[in-house]
PDB file of C-alpha atoms in Angstrom:
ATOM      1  CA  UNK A1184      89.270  92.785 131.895  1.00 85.00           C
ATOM      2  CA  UNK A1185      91.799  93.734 129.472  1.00 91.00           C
ATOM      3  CA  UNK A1186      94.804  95.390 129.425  1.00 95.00           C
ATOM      4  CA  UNK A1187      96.608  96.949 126.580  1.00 96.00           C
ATOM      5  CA  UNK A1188     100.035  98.193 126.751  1.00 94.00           C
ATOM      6  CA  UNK A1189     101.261 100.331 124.103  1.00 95.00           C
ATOM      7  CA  UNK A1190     105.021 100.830 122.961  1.00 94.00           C
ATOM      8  CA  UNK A1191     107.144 102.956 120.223  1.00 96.00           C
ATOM      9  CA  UNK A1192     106.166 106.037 119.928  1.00 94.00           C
ATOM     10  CA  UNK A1193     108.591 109.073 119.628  1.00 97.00           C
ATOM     11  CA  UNK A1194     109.403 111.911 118.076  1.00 98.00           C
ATOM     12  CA  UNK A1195     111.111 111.138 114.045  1.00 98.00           C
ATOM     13  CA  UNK A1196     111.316 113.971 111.082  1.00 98.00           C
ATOM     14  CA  UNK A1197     109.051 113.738 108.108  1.00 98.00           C
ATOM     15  CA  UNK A1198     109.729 110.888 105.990  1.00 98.00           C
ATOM     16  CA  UNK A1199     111.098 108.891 108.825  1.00 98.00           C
ATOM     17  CA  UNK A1200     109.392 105.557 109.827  1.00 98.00           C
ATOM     18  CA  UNK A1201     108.130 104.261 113.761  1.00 98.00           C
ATOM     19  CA  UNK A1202     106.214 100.678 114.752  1.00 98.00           C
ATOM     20  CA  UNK A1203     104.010 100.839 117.748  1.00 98.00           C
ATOM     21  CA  UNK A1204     103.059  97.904 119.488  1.00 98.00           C
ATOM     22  CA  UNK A1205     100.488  96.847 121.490  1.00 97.00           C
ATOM     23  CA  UNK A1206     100.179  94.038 123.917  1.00 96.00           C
ATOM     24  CA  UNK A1207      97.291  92.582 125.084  1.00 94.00           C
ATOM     25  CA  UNK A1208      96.882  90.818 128.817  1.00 92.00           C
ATOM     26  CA  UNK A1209      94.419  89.625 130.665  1.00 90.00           C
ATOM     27  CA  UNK A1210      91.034  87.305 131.572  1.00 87.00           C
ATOM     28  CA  UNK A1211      89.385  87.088 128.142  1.00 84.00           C
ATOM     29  CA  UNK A1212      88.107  84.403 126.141  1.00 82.00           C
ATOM     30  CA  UNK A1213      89.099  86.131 122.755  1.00 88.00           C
ATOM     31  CA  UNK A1214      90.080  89.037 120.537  1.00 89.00           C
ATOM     32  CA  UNK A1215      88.424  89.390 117.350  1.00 91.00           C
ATOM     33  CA  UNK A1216      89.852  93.442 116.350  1.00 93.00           C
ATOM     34  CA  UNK A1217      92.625  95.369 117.170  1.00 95.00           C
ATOM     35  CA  UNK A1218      93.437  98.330 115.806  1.00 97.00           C
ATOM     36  CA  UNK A1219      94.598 102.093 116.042  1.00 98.00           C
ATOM     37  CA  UNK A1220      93.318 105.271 116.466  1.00 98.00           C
ATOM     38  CA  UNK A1221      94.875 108.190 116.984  1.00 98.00           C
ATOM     39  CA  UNK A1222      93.733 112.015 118.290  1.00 98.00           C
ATOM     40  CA  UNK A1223      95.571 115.454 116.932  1.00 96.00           C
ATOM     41  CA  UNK A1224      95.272 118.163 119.443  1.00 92.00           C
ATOM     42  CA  UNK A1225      92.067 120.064 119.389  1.00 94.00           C
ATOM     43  CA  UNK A1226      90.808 117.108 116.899  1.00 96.00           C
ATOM     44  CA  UNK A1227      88.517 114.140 117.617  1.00 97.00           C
ATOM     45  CA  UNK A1228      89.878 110.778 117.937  1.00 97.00           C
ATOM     46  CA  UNK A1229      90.056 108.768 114.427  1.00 97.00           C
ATOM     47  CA  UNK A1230      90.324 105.238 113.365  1.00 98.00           C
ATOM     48  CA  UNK A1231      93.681 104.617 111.857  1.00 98.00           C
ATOM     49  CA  UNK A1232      93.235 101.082 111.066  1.00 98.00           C
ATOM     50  CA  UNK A1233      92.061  97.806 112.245  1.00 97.00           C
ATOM     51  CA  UNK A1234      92.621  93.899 111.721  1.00 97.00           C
ATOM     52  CA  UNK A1235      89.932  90.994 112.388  1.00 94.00           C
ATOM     53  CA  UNK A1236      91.141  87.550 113.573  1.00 90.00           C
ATOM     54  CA  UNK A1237      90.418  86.195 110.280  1.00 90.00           C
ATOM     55  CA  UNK A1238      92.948  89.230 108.822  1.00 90.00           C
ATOM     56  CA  UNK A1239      90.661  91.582 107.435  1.00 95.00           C
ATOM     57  CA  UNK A1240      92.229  95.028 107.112  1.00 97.00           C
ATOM     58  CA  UNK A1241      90.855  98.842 107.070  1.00 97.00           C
ATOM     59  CA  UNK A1242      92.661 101.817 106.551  1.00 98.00           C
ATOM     60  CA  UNK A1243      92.112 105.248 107.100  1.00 98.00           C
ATOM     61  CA  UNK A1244      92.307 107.016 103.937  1.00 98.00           C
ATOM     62  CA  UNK A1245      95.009 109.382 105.067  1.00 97.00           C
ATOM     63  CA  UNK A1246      97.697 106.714 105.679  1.00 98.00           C
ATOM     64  CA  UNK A1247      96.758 103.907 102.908  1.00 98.00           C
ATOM     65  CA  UNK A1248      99.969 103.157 101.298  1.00 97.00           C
ATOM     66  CA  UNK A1249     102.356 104.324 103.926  1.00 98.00           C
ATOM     67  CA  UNK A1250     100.754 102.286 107.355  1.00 98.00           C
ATOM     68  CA  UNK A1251     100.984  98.628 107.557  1.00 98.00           C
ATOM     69  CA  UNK A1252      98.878  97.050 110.587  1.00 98.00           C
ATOM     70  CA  UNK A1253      99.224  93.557 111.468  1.00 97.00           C
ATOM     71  CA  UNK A1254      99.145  91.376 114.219  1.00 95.00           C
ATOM     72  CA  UNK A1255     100.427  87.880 116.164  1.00 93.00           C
ATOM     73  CA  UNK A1256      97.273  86.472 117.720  1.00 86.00           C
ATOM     74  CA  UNK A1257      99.717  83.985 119.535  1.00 88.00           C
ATOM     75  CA  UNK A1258     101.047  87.219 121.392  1.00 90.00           C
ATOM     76  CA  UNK A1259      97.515  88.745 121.395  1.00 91.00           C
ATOM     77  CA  UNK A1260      99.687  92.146 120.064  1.00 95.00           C
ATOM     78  CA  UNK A1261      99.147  94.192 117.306  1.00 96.00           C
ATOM     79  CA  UNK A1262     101.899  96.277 115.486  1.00 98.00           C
ATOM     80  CA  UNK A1263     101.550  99.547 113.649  1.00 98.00           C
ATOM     81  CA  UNK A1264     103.935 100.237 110.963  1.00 98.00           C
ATOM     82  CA  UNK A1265     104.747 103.958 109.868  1.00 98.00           C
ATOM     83  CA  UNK A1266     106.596 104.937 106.749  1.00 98.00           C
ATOM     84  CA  UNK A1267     106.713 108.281 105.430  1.00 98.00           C
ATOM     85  CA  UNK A1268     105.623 109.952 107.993  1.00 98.00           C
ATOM     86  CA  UNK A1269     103.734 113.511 107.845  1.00 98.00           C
ATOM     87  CA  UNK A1270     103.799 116.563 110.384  1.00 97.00           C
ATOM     88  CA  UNK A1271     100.110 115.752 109.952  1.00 97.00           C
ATOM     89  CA  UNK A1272     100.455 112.237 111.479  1.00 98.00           C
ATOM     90  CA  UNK A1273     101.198 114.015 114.824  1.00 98.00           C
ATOM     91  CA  UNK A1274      98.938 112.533 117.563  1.00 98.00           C
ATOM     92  CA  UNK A1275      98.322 110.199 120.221  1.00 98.00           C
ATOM     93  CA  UNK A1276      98.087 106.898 118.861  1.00 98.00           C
ATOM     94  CA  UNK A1277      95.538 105.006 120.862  1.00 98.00           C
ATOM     95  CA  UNK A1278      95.390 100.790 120.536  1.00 97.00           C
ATOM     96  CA  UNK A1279      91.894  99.474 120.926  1.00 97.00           C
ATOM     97  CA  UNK A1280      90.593  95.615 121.345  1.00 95.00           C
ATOM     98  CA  UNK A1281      87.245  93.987 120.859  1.00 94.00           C
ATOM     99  CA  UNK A1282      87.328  91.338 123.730  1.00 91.00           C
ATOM    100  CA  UNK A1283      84.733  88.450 124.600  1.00 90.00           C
ATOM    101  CA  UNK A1284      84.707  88.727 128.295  1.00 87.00           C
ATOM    102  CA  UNK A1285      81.665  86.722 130.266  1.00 86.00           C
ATOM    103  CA  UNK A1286      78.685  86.316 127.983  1.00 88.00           C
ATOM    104  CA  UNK A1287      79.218  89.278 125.501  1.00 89.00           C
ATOM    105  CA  UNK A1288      81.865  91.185 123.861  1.00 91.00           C
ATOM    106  CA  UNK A1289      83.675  94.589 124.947  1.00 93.00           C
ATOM    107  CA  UNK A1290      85.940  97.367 123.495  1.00 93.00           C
ATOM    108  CA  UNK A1291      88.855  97.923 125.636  1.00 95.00           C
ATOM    109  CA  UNK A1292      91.596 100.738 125.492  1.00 96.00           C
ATOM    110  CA  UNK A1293      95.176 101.730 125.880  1.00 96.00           C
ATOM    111  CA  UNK A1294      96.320 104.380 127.679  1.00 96.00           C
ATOM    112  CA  UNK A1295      98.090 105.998 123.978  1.00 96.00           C
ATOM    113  CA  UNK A1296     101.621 106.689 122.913  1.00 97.00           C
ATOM    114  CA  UNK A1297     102.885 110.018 121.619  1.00 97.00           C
ATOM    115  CA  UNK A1298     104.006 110.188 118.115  1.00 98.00           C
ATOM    116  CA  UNK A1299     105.287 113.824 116.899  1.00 98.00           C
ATOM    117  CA  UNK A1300     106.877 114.395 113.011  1.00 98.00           C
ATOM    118  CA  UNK A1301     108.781 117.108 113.426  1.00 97.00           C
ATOM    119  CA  UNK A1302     112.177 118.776 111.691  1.00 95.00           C
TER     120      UNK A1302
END
């Protein structure tokens, strides 16, 4: 199994900037995606980004330009950084891992971190 811890979220003003983390632990062979969504209340949950092993990125349209994702596959983490921030960026902000565990590979979740932009 897989655990993945997340860290950093809060409550900043529009404009301001956060970094989530997320920490990955446990019995796995490998990781080949991390990544972030996040879910709005009364919304579905959305992809925010996501980074292969090999450091392929994808954005979400909505935060191209203002999210950076990256990651230290020494530390099996992932970090989310989050300029300008929007009232719209409100959400839980959910880190997700593709894992090889066994003989095939499996998504695995955290259990989110609150972000709120608020004045």
């Amino acid at each position: 199994q897989v655990q993945l811890v997340e860290s950093g979220g809060g409550l900043v003003q529009p404009g301001g900037s956060l970094r989530l983390s997320c920490a990955a632990s446990g019995s796995f062979v490998s990781i080949n995606v991390m990544g972030w969504h996040r879910q709005a209340p009364g919304k579905e949950r959305e992809l925010v980004a996501t980074i292969t092993t090999d450091g392929s990125l994808n954005y979400a349209n909505s935060v191209k330009g203002r999210f950076t994702i990256s990651r230290d596959a020494t530390k099996n983490t992932v970090y989310l950084q989050m300029n300008s921030l929007k009232f719209e960026d409100t959400a839980v902000y959910y880190c997700n891992a593709r894992a090889f565990i066994g003989t095939h590979w499996q998504p695995f979740w955290g259990q989110g971190t609150q972000v709120t932009v608020s004045s």
